[in-house]
Amino acid sequence: CRPRLPTPPAFDCCEVVFPLLPPAMLPELRRSLAHLPRTKVATTRAVILLQHMACSSSPSNRSGSGFSNSRSTPGVQNCGGTLFSSGCSQQQRGKSTAVDVRTDVEKPSQDYRKYAYTTLPNEMQVMVVSDDQCDRAAAALSVGVGSLKDPKEIQGLAHFCEHMLFLGTEKYPQEDGYNEHLARNGGGSNAYTAETVTNYFFGVKPDALGSSLDRFSQFFISPLFTESATDRELQAVDSEHSKNLQNDAWRQSQLLRSSVNPEHPLNHFMTGNSETLRDQPAREGVDVRAGLLKFHNEYYSANLMKLALVGRESPDELLEMARHFFADVPNRNAPDPNAGLGDGIEAFTPEQRGRVLHIVPVNDIKMASFQFIIPGQKDEWKSKPTNYLGHILGHEGTGSLLAALKKRGLATELSAGTSHDEAGVAIFAVNIMLTEAGVADIDSVGDLVFAQIRQLREAGVDERLWHEMKVLSDMGFKFAALPDSQSTASNIAHGLQEFEPPVVLSAYSKLWEYKPEKIQQLCELLTCDNFRLLLKCKSYADVCDQQERWYGTRFSDKPLDAALRSRWETAGGFDDLSMPTPNPFIPDRLDMKPPEAPTQSPNPEQLSMIASRSPSKAPTTVFFRKDETFGLPKVTCAMQIYAPFCSESTESRMIGELWCMAVQEELNEFSYDSKVAGLNYSISSASMGMLVNFSGYNDKLEVLMQAVADKMVAMSEVSESTFNLVKTIAERNLLNSATRSTPYHQAFAAEQLWLRTPACSFQERLDTVRGITREQLNDANRKMLDKCHVECLLQGNITTQESKALIANFVDHLKVKEPLESIPPAGYLQMPLGWTLLERPGTNAEETNGATIVRLEAGDYSKENKCMVGLASQVLSQKFFDELRTKQQLGYIVSAGHFADPFGFVGLRLLVQSEKSPREVLDSIQNWTTDAWEFIDGLKDEDFEEYRAALVSQLTERPKSLREEFGWNWAEVATRNFEFGNRFVEADYVKTVSLAQFKTYVKENLKTARAAAFLIWPECLSKDDAAANDDYLKKFDRVLSKEDLPAQREAGSWKMRNSEILPDPSSNTPISHL
């Protein structure tokens, strides 16, 4: 112990040096020191910081766990050791002392975490979040530069730089070292490039935060940007662009940018591809790698960076970690690259406004987007005037624009709000999903849009409505669920680029200032002279005479017809348009129910419903857990209504789906207020029956549940208008799923169609829906409800008796006549021995990507098997990604993971979406599996222990919100497994698995697994030529065509899900399967 002068007064500093310790001993050492009286070494304000310093002086070999020290510490020889420091003098660390640290961060009421922020000597701003309950630490670093600063000659450079930063540093040159380290410690990482921000983030088990930060910080200190990695990662960027080519959202976003004034910075290609990052620069003599280095040196400066850390450590410890690892990030005093972007340049010139763009979409989309050009709104974050406009124009209740459009059969859906806000310009859009009638009569659609705008403008700002919005926004923030640690870090790092630290959590959500003049000013800009109308429909193909350069989107761009402009400018006089009325669903009571017992089970318990059920009512299985963890006045409830009618045929299933959609449509004007007030519901149907969900504030839950139950019982007939609307939506959605799904989703569908029951394809469902008439929906409610069984999970701020009464009342209203004796069957087919090949043509002729999925079935579903394949996934997933994505560059979408189908089978699933031949990809996957088994065979004990600990860390993570906890528990109810808390049981089992057991399992179960390959071929690659290669097909034990599947399903061995009805807890009836 070596005392120093207090800095500031009364703040004692000391250092304690220990010999180099193995990482496994650090937690024990921390615990041992925790009970020592701190007054003997420092004042109560001092904080002991544990740092594990690497012993090696060679940067390339500093790969130890904990904190690897890359620079000398004053007063301590940098020869390796464990350093405890209670503080640092100002001379030692610059200006970041306790005096500079602030904690005034506004946070939700139940956010128990401690926040602190400061600025490092290199001007990097840091915010830390201390969470003593944290079971997953996280970090994020944002850089205040994005794609808007791409050089014109190398578009996509910011995005390319984001990719390259992960591929090795001077201290850790191994390309996959960072992600492999995270994989060994139960973590993962990601990053994104926006137009003005680039954000990097990761999550990891808490004990590995320091060692992960050591690697992470080096990205911003000494990245390598090697030539070989540059060439290969360029292919990854191109593959990422390729996967987006058939995505309508990406296409519309780029069309907006490409149609902006060429002099404005928004006119750019955001993601980049091989043309902009290789071919064009090569033709023009531009060195892309030199440009990459220049971009990094110019903008990756500490003064443009915002760092966020989340961990178990105290705020002072976390701040010291930030200083330790990020103090060496160079500060180049870079000017703000986003300052003045677009100043003095119109994003859309007068000639570019008042235009109509017809667009041919990829999917079956019929949409009108009324896009109004307004000034940038980022400076108005306290008043958010566009929120007021969006609330009124996007309302769905009685008197709303959407209700009027639906009444006339012109539209099915509508949304309104700011869709883009960068470089001094924003787009306020009213997006309307049209019917065929709406496409044919866009003039009438515009009449209603501009009539509503005119009414809004003339009515002036309604202060009551604004205050209602403020109450809801305040309430939404106050009772917000806590995001997970990685999302927390990422959101903070990004938010600090836009907001001051005290409001970084609340700025996006809350309303502070009532500025009616700002709202009125925006109303005056919602005119025909200041908008662009985007019309999307496949029927516009004949009129679209232009093609966007980067995505190939076909479009036309013409001025708005003068007569139509005049008509819309004077539109009005619609009696069914009105302003929103007061919201009756705003909660009156937000208090928490008192605890019901001194101790509470961590898992839901089945309630006895016998006393709550009338003699005529079908049995209801209810699981309940009162929330004593998250402290929010909210409830989440799900009810699975098992109805044999839905399992009878594809037609009966689709009748059920259309009827459920009709119920939601009929209730939409009523329930929209509840949605705005934070209380949601949904009703849907599938092959097993119906699923009804409720979630939100508990105060008005009973009112909403009563209304839904009443509608379900009353709607024995569906009106013509409602039927036409829901059938239009269903056909559109099914057509897009059947013909425009991504290749890897098509491969998943092929797998499920072979191996699951019940199962039917999107095309089968589409063909069936097209033939259903309105009359077939008559009495559909009774066909589903007369004979059914309800299984329910309810959690949140509600008592046991209230839960019983709520569910009993809901089910009683359904008027169930006959109980079920068993649940409709469902199960999984065991794959045959050996290798099976299934090849299918892709359904989208314009898609250039194919997909390959390999399924390795290791055994029956059991705790032991599930844990073993989970371990295999933990060991191999990053290696699969590194080899096939990073090294071989087969495609952008590359993943390996395990599957575990309750009452079915477990195994590994390997996926690649690629522009290369699916058979070529399959060969690479098969070759990789050979190497993978050899790697596991040579695995050392110390490496295995890291992977095992990482999996245990993931399995023992606690839910971060009521929604997440409910999701875990509902999975047990929905699969009828009913093994609540099984994650912790599995974690206990994983702890017992030895390396020898694991190797034996891999050898006996995975190396010889039943295997199947599902290949989706794009039309641009000739499967017919490949199919002629008989030698290739000889590698497989069987090749199955689509026509072979029925016989395979008929002859195969099935494992069926438990179908017994659970007895009431008070009945003392045994359950055989348990």
CSV table of C-alpha atoms in Angstrom, one decimal, residues 244-573:
chain,number,residue,atom,x,y,z
A,244,ASN,CA,-31.2,-6.5,-50.0
A,245,LEU,CA,-31.8,-6.2,-53.8
A,246,GLN,CA,-35.2,-7.8,-53.5
A,247,ASN,CA,-36.2,-5.9,-50.4
A,248,ASP,CA,-38.8,-3.2,-51.1
A,249,ALA,CA,-37.9,-1.1,-48.1
A,250,TRP,CA,-34.3,-0.9,-49.1
A,251,ARG,CA,-35.3,-0.2,-52.7
A,252,GLN,CA,-37.6,2.7,-51.7
A,253,SER,CA,-35.1,4.1,-49.4
A,254,GLN,CA,-32.4,4.2,-52.1
A,255,LEU,CA,-34.9,5.6,-54.6
A,256,LEU,CA,-35.5,8.5,-52.3
A,257,ARG,CA,-31.7,9.2,-52.0
A,258,SER,CA,-31.2,8.8,-55.7
A,259,SER,CA,-33.9,11.3,-56.5
A,260,VAL,CA,-32.6,14.0,-54.2
A,261,ASN,CA,-31.0,17.1,-55.6
A,262,PRO,CA,-27.5,15.8,-56.8
A,263,GLU,CA,-25.9,18.7,-55.0
A,264,HIS,CA,-27.3,17.7,-51.6
A,265,PRO,CA,-25.4,15.2,-49.4
A,266,LEU,CA,-28.4,12.9,-49.2
A,267,ASN,CA,-27.9,12.0,-52.8
A,268,HIS,CA,-25.7,9.0,-52.2
A,269,PHE,CA,-25.5,5.2,-52.2
A,270,MET,CA,-25.5,4.2,-48.6
A,271,THR,CA,-24.2,0.6,-48.4
A,272,GLY,CA,-21.8,0.3,-51.3
A,273,ASN,CA,-21.1,-2.8,-53.4
A,274,SER,CA,-18.4,-4.2,-55.6
A,275,GLU,CA,-19.0,-1.6,-58.3
A,276,THR,CA,-18.4,1.4,-56.0
A,277,LEU,CA,-15.8,-0.2,-53.8
A,278,ARG,CA,-13.7,-2.0,-56.4
A,279,ASP,CA,-14.6,-1.7,-60.1
A,280,GLN,CA,-15.3,2.0,-60.4
A,281,PRO,CA,-12.3,3.1,-58.3
A,282,ALA,CA,-10.1,0.7,-60.3
A,283,ARG,CA,-11.2,2.4,-63.5
A,284,GLU,CA,-10.6,5.8,-62.1
A,285,GLY,CA,-7.3,5.0,-60.5
A,286,VAL,CA,-8.6,5.4,-56.9
A,287,ASP,CA,-6.9,3.3,-54.2
A,288,VAL,CA,-9.7,2.1,-52.0
A,289,ARG,CA,-7.5,0.9,-49.2
A,290,ALA,CA,-5.7,4.3,-49.1
A,291,GLY,CA,-9.2,5.9,-49.0
A,292,LEU,CA,-10.1,3.6,-46.1
A,293,LEU,CA,-7.1,4.6,-44.1
A,294,LYS,CA,-7.7,8.2,-44.9
A,295,PHE,CA,-11.4,8.0,-43.8
A,296,HIS,CA,-10.4,6.2,-40.6
A,297,ASN,CA,-7.6,8.7,-39.8
A,298,GLU,CA,-9.9,11.7,-40.5
A,299,TYR,CA,-13.0,10.7,-38.6
A,300,TYR,CA,-12.2,8.0,-36.1
A,301,SER,CA,-11.1,10.5,-33.6
A,302,ALA,CA,-11.8,10.2,-29.8
A,303,ASN,CA,-13.6,13.6,-29.7
A,304,LEU,CA,-16.2,12.2,-32.1
A,305,MET,CA,-16.7,9.0,-30.1
A,306,LYS,CA,-19.3,8.1,-27.4
A,307,LEU,CA,-18.7,5.1,-25.2
A,308,ALA,CA,-21.2,3.2,-23.1
A,309,LEU,CA,-20.4,0.4,-20.7
A,310,VAL,CA,-22.8,-1.9,-18.7
A,311,GLY,CA,-21.5,-4.2,-16.1
A,312,ARG,CA,-21.6,-5.5,-12.5
A,313,GLU,CA,-18.9,-3.2,-11.4
A,314,SER,CA,-19.5,0.1,-9.5
A,315,PRO,CA,-19.8,3.3,-11.6
A,316,ASP,CA,-16.3,4.3,-10.5
A,317,GLU,CA,-14.9,0.9,-11.5
A,318,LEU,CA,-16.5,1.1,-14.9
A,319,LEU,CA,-15.3,4.6,-15.4
A,320,GLU,CA,-11.8,3.5,-14.6
A,321,MET,CA,-12.1,0.6,-17.1
A,322,ALA,CA,-13.1,3.2,-19.7
A,323,ARG,CA,-10.0,5.3,-18.8
A,324,HIS,CA,-7.7,2.3,-18.8
A,325,PHE,CA,-8.7,0.9,-22.2
A,326,PHE,CA,-9.7,3.9,-24.2
A,327,ALA,CA,-7.3,6.6,-23.1
A,328,ASP,CA,-5.0,5.7,-25.9
A,329,VAL,CA,-7.6,6.2,-28.6
A,330,PRO,CA,-6.1,9.1,-30.5
A,331,ASN,CA,-7.8,12.5,-30.4
A,332,ARG,CA,-7.3,14.2,-33.8
A,333,ASN,CA,-9.5,17.1,-32.8
A,334,ALA,CA,-11.7,16.3,-35.8
A,335,PRO,CA,-14.3,18.9,-36.6
A,336,ASP,CA,-17.9,17.6,-36.4
A,337,PRO,CA,-18.4,16.0,-39.9
A,338,ASN,CA,-22.2,16.4,-39.6
A,339,ALA,CA,-22.2,20.1,-38.8
A,340,GLY,CA,-23.8,22.1,-41.5
A,341,LEU,CA,-24.6,19.1,-43.7
A,342,GLY,CA,-27.0,20.3,-46.4
A,343,ASP,CA,-26.9,23.9,-45.3
A,344,GLY,CA,-27.8,26.3,-48.1
A,345,ILE,CA,-28.8,23.4,-50.4
A,346,GLU,CA,-32.3,22.4,-51.1
A,347,ALA,CA,-32.7,18.6,-50.8
A,348,PHE,CA,-35.6,18.9,-53.3
A,349,THR,CA,-35.7,21.8,-55.6
A,350,PRO,CA,-39.1,23.4,-56.5
A,351,GLU,CA,-39.0,21.4,-59.8
A,352,GLN,CA,-38.6,18.2,-57.7
A,353,ARG,CA,-41.7,18.9,-55.6
A,354,GLY,CA,-45.3,18.4,-56.6
A,355,ARG,CA,-44.3,15.1,-58.4
A,356,VAL,CA,-45.9,11.7,-58.7
A,357,LEU,CA,-43.6,8.7,-58.8
A,358,HIS,CA,-45.0,5.3,-60.0
A,359,ILE,CA,-42.9,2.4,-58.7
A,360,VAL,CA,-42.9,-1.3,-59.5
A,361,PRO,CA,-42.4,-3.2,-56.3
A,362,VAL,CA,-40.9,-6.7,-55.8
A,363,ASN,CA,-43.7,-7.9,-53.5
A,364,ASP,CA,-47.4,-7.6,-54.1
A,365,ILE,CA,-47.7,-4.1,-52.6
A,366,LYS,CA,-50.4,-1.6,-53.4
A,367,MET,CA,-49.4,1.6,-51.6
A,368,ALA,CA,-49.7,5.4,-51.8
A,369,SER,CA,-47.1,7.4,-49.8
A,370,PHE,CA,-47.9,11.1,-49.5
A,371,GLN,CA,-44.4,12.5,-48.6
A,372,PHE,CA,-44.2,16.1,-47.4
A,373,ILE,CA,-40.8,17.8,-47.3
A,374,ILE,CA,-40.3,19.7,-44.1
A,375,PRO,CA,-37.2,21.2,-42.3
A,376,GLY,CA,-35.1,18.8,-40.2
A,377,GLN,CA,-36.7,18.1,-36.8
A,378,LYS,CA,-33.8,17.0,-34.7
A,379,ASP,CA,-33.6,20.3,-32.8
A,380,GLU,CA,-37.3,20.0,-31.9
A,381,TRP,CA,-36.8,16.9,-29.8
A,382,LYS,CA,-38.4,18.6,-26.7
A,383,SER,CA,-41.6,19.5,-28.5
A,384,LYS,CA,-41.7,16.9,-31.3
A,385,PRO,CA,-44.3,18.7,-33.4
A,386,THR,CA,-44.5,15.8,-36.0
A,387,ASN,CA,-45.7,13.5,-33.3
A,388,TYR,CA,-48.9,15.6,-33.0
A,389,LEU,CA,-49.4,15.4,-36.8
A,390,GLY,CA,-48.7,11.7,-36.9
A,391,HIS,CA,-51.1,11.1,-34.0
A,392,ILE,CA,-54.0,12.7,-35.8
A,393,LEU,CA,-53.3,11.6,-39.4
A,394,GLY,CA,-52.3,8.1,-38.3
A,395,HIS,CA,-55.3,7.6,-36.0
A,396,GLU,CA,-57.4,4.5,-36.6
A,397,GLY,CA,-60.4,5.2,-34.4
A,398,THR,CA,-63.9,6.5,-35.3
A,399,GLY,CA,-63.7,9.7,-37.4
A,400,SER,CA,-60.1,8.9,-38.5
A,401,LEU,CA,-58.7,9.1,-42.0
A,402,LEU,CA,-58.2,5.3,-42.1
A,403,ALA,CA,-61.8,4.7,-41.0
A,404,ALA,CA,-63.1,6.9,-43.8
A,405,LEU,CA,-60.8,5.2,-46.4
A,406,LYS,CA,-62.0,1.7,-45.2
A,407,LYS,CA,-65.6,2.8,-45.3
A,408,ARG,CA,-65.2,3.5,-49.0
A,409,GLY,CA,-63.2,0.3,-49.7
A,410,LEU,CA,-60.1,2.2,-50.7
A,411,ALA,CA,-57.5,1.1,-48.1
A,412,THR,CA,-56.6,-1.6,-45.6
A,413,GLU,CA,-53.9,0.0,-43.4
A,414,LEU,CA,-52.3,3.4,-42.8
A,415,SER,CA,-49.4,5.0,-40.9
A,416,ALA,CA,-48.1,8.5,-40.5
A,417,GLY,CA,-44.9,10.0,-39.2
A,418,THR,CA,-41.4,11.2,-39.9
A,419,SER,CA,-39.7,8.6,-42.2
A,420,HIS,CA,-36.4,10.4,-42.7
A,421,ASP,CA,-34.6,13.2,-40.9
A,422,GLU,CA,-31.0,13.9,-41.8
A,423,ALA,CA,-28.9,16.7,-43.2
A,424,GLY,CA,-31.4,19.5,-42.5
A,425,VAL,CA,-34.4,17.9,-44.2
A,426,ALA,CA,-37.1,15.6,-43.0
A,427,ILE,CA,-39.9,13.6,-44.7
A,428,PHE,CA,-43.3,13.5,-43.1
A,429,ALA,CA,-45.2,10.6,-44.8
A,430,VAL,CA,-48.7,9.3,-44.8
A,431,ASN,CA,-48.4,5.8,-46.0
A,432,ILE,CA,-51.6,4.0,-47.1
A,433,MET,CA,-52.0,0.4,-48.1
A,434,LEU,CA,-54.5,0.4,-50.9
A,435,THR,CA,-57.2,-2.0,-52.1
A,436,GLU,CA,-57.7,-2.6,-55.9
A,437,ALA,CA,-60.4,0.1,-55.7
A,438,GLY,CA,-57.9,2.4,-54.0
A,439,VAL,CA,-55.3,1.9,-56.8
A,440,ALA,CA,-58.0,2.6,-59.4
A,441,ASP,CA,-59.3,5.7,-57.6
A,442,ILE,CA,-56.2,7.4,-56.1
A,443,ASP,CA,-57.9,10.7,-56.7
A,444,SER,CA,-60.5,9.9,-54.0
A,445,VAL,CA,-57.8,8.7,-51.7
A,446,GLY,CA,-56.0,12.1,-52.0
A,447,ASP,CA,-59.3,13.9,-51.5
A,448,LEU,CA,-59.6,12.3,-48.0
A,449,VAL,CA,-55.9,12.8,-47.2
A,450,PHE,CA,-56.0,16.5,-48.0
A,451,ALA,CA,-59.4,17.0,-46.5
A,452,GLN,CA,-58.1,15.7,-43.2
A,453,ILE,CA,-55.0,17.9,-43.4
A,454,ARG,CA,-57.2,20.9,-44.1
A,455,GLN,CA,-59.4,20.1,-41.1
A,456,LEU,CA,-56.2,19.7,-39.0
A,457,ARG,CA,-54.9,23.1,-40.2
A,458,GLU,CA,-58.2,25.0,-39.7
A,459,ALA,CA,-58.9,23.5,-36.3
A,460,GLY,CA,-55.7,24.7,-34.9
A,461,VAL,CA,-53.7,22.9,-32.2
A,462,ASP,CA,-55.8,21.1,-29.6
A,463,GLU,CA,-54.1,21.7,-26.3
A,464,ARG,CA,-56.2,19.0,-24.6
A,465,LEU,CA,-55.0,16.4,-27.1
A,466,TRP,CA,-51.4,17.5,-26.8
A,467,HIS,CA,-51.5,17.2,-23.0
A,468,GLU,CA,-53.1,13.7,-23.5
A,469,MET,CA,-50.1,12.8,-25.7
A,470,LYS,CA,-47.7,14.2,-23.0
A,471,VAL,CA,-49.4,12.2,-20.3
A,472,LEU,CA,-49.0,9.0,-22.3
A,473,SER,CA,-45.4,9.7,-23.3
A,474,ASP,CA,-44.5,10.5,-19.6
A,475,MET,CA,-46.3,7.3,-18.5
A,476,GLY,CA,-44.6,5.3,-21.2
A,477,PHE,CA,-41.2,6.4,-20.2
A,478,LYS,CA,-41.8,6.1,-16.4
A,479,PHE,CA,-43.0,2.5,-16.7
A,480,ALA,CA,-40.8,1.4,-19.6
A,481,ALA,CA,-39.3,-2.1,-19.3
A,482,LEU,CA,-35.5,-2.2,-19.0
A,483,PRO,CA,-33.8,-3.2,-22.2
A,484,ASP,CA,-31.1,-5.9,-22.1
A,485,SER,CA,-27.6,-4.7,-21.5
A,486,GLN,CA,-26.4,-4.8,-25.1
A,487,SER,CA,-29.4,-2.8,-26.3
A,488,THR,CA,-28.8,-0.4,-23.4
A,489,ALA,CA,-25.2,0.2,-24.4
A,490,SER,CA,-26.0,0.5,-28.1
A,491,ASN,CA,-28.9,2.9,-27.5
A,492,ILE,CA,-26.8,5.1,-25.2
A,493,ALA,CA,-23.8,5.2,-27.5
A,494,HIS,CA,-26.0,6.3,-30.4
A,495,GLY,CA,-28.1,8.6,-28.3
A,496,LEU,CA,-25.1,10.5,-27.0
A,497,GLN,CA,-24.4,11.6,-30.5
A,498,GLU,CA,-27.7,13.5,-30.5
A,499,PHE,CA,-28.5,14.4,-26.9
A,500,GLU,CA,-26.9,15.6,-23.7
A,501,PRO,CA,-26.2,12.8,-21.2
A,502,PRO,CA,-29.0,13.7,-18.7
A,503,VAL,CA,-31.7,13.0,-21.2
A,504,VAL,CA,-30.1,10.3,-23.3
A,505,LEU,CA,-32.7,7.8,-22.1
A,506,SER,CA,-35.7,10.0,-22.2
A,507,ALA,CA,-35.2,12.3,-25.2
A,508,TYR,CA,-36.7,9.9,-27.7
A,509,SER,CA,-39.8,9.2,-25.6
A,510,LYS,CA,-41.0,12.2,-23.7
A,511,LEU,CA,-42.6,15.5,-24.6
A,512,TRP,CA,-41.4,18.5,-22.7
A,513,GLU,CA,-42.5,21.7,-24.4
A,514,TYR,CA,-45.9,22.7,-25.8
A,515,LYS,CA,-45.2,24.7,-29.0
A,516,PRO,CA,-48.4,25.1,-31.0
A,517,GLU,CA,-46.8,27.5,-33.3
A,518,LYS,CA,-44.3,24.8,-34.5
A,519,ILE,CA,-47.1,22.4,-35.1
A,520,GLN,CA,-49.1,25.0,-37.1
A,521,GLN,CA,-46.0,25.9,-39.1
A,522,LEU,CA,-45.7,22.3,-40.2
A,523,CYS,CA,-49.4,22.1,-41.0
A,524,GLU,CA,-48.9,24.9,-43.5
A,525,LEU,CA,-46.2,22.8,-45.2
A,526,LEU,CA,-48.6,19.9,-45.9
A,527,THR,CA,-49.5,21.0,-49.4
A,528,CYS,CA,-49.4,19.8,-53.0
A,529,ASP,CA,-46.6,22.2,-53.7
A,530,ASN,CA,-44.4,20.6,-51.0
A,531,PHE,CA,-44.9,16.9,-51.5
A,532,ARG,CA,-44.1,13.9,-53.6
A,533,LEU,CA,-46.6,11.1,-54.1
A,534,LEU,CA,-45.1,7.6,-54.4
A,535,LEU,CA,-47.5,5.0,-55.9
A,536,LYS,CA,-46.4,1.4,-55.7
A,537,CYS,CA,-48.1,-1.4,-57.6
A,538,LYS,CA,-47.1,-4.1,-60.0
A,539,SER,CA,-49.7,-2.9,-62.4
A,540,TYR,CA,-47.6,0.3,-63.0
A,541,ALA,CA,-45.0,-1.7,-65.0
A,542,ASP,CA,-46.2,-0.3,-68.4
A,543,VAL,CA,-45.8,3.3,-67.3
A,544,CYS,CA,-42.5,3.0,-65.5
A,545,ASP,CA,-39.8,4.1,-68.0
A,546,GLN,CA,-36.8,4.7,-65.7
A,547,GLN,CA,-34.6,2.4,-63.6
A,548,GLU,CA,-32.8,3.3,-60.4
A,549,ARG,CA,-29.1,2.6,-60.6
A,550,TRP,CA,-28.2,0.6,-57.5
A,551,TYR,CA,-31.3,-1.6,-57.0
A,552,GLY,CA,-32.8,-1.6,-60.4
A,553,THR,CA,-36.1,-0.3,-59.2
A,554,ARG,CA,-38.4,0.6,-62.1
A,555,PHE,CA,-40.2,3.9,-61.8
A,556,SER,CA,-41.6,7.0,-63.5
A,557,ASP,CA,-41.4,10.6,-62.3
A,558,LYS,CA,-43.9,13.1,-63.6
A,559,PRO,CA,-45.5,16.4,-62.3
A,560,LEU,CA,-48.8,16.2,-60.5
A,561,ASP,CA,-51.7,16.9,-62.8
A,562,ALA,CA,-52.8,20.5,-62.5
A,563,ALA,CA,-56.5,19.7,-62.3
A,564,LEU,CA,-55.8,17.1,-59.6
A,565,ARG,CA,-53.6,19.6,-57.7
A,566,SER,CA,-56.5,22.1,-57.7
A,567,ARG,CA,-58.9,19.4,-56.6
A,568,TRP,CA,-56.8,18.3,-53.7
A,569,GLU,CA,-56.0,21.8,-52.5
A,570,THR,CA,-59.7,22.5,-52.0
A,571,ALA,CA,-60.7,19.1,-50.7
A,572,GLY,CA,-63.1,19.0,-47.8
A,573,GLY,CA,-66.7,18.5,-46.6
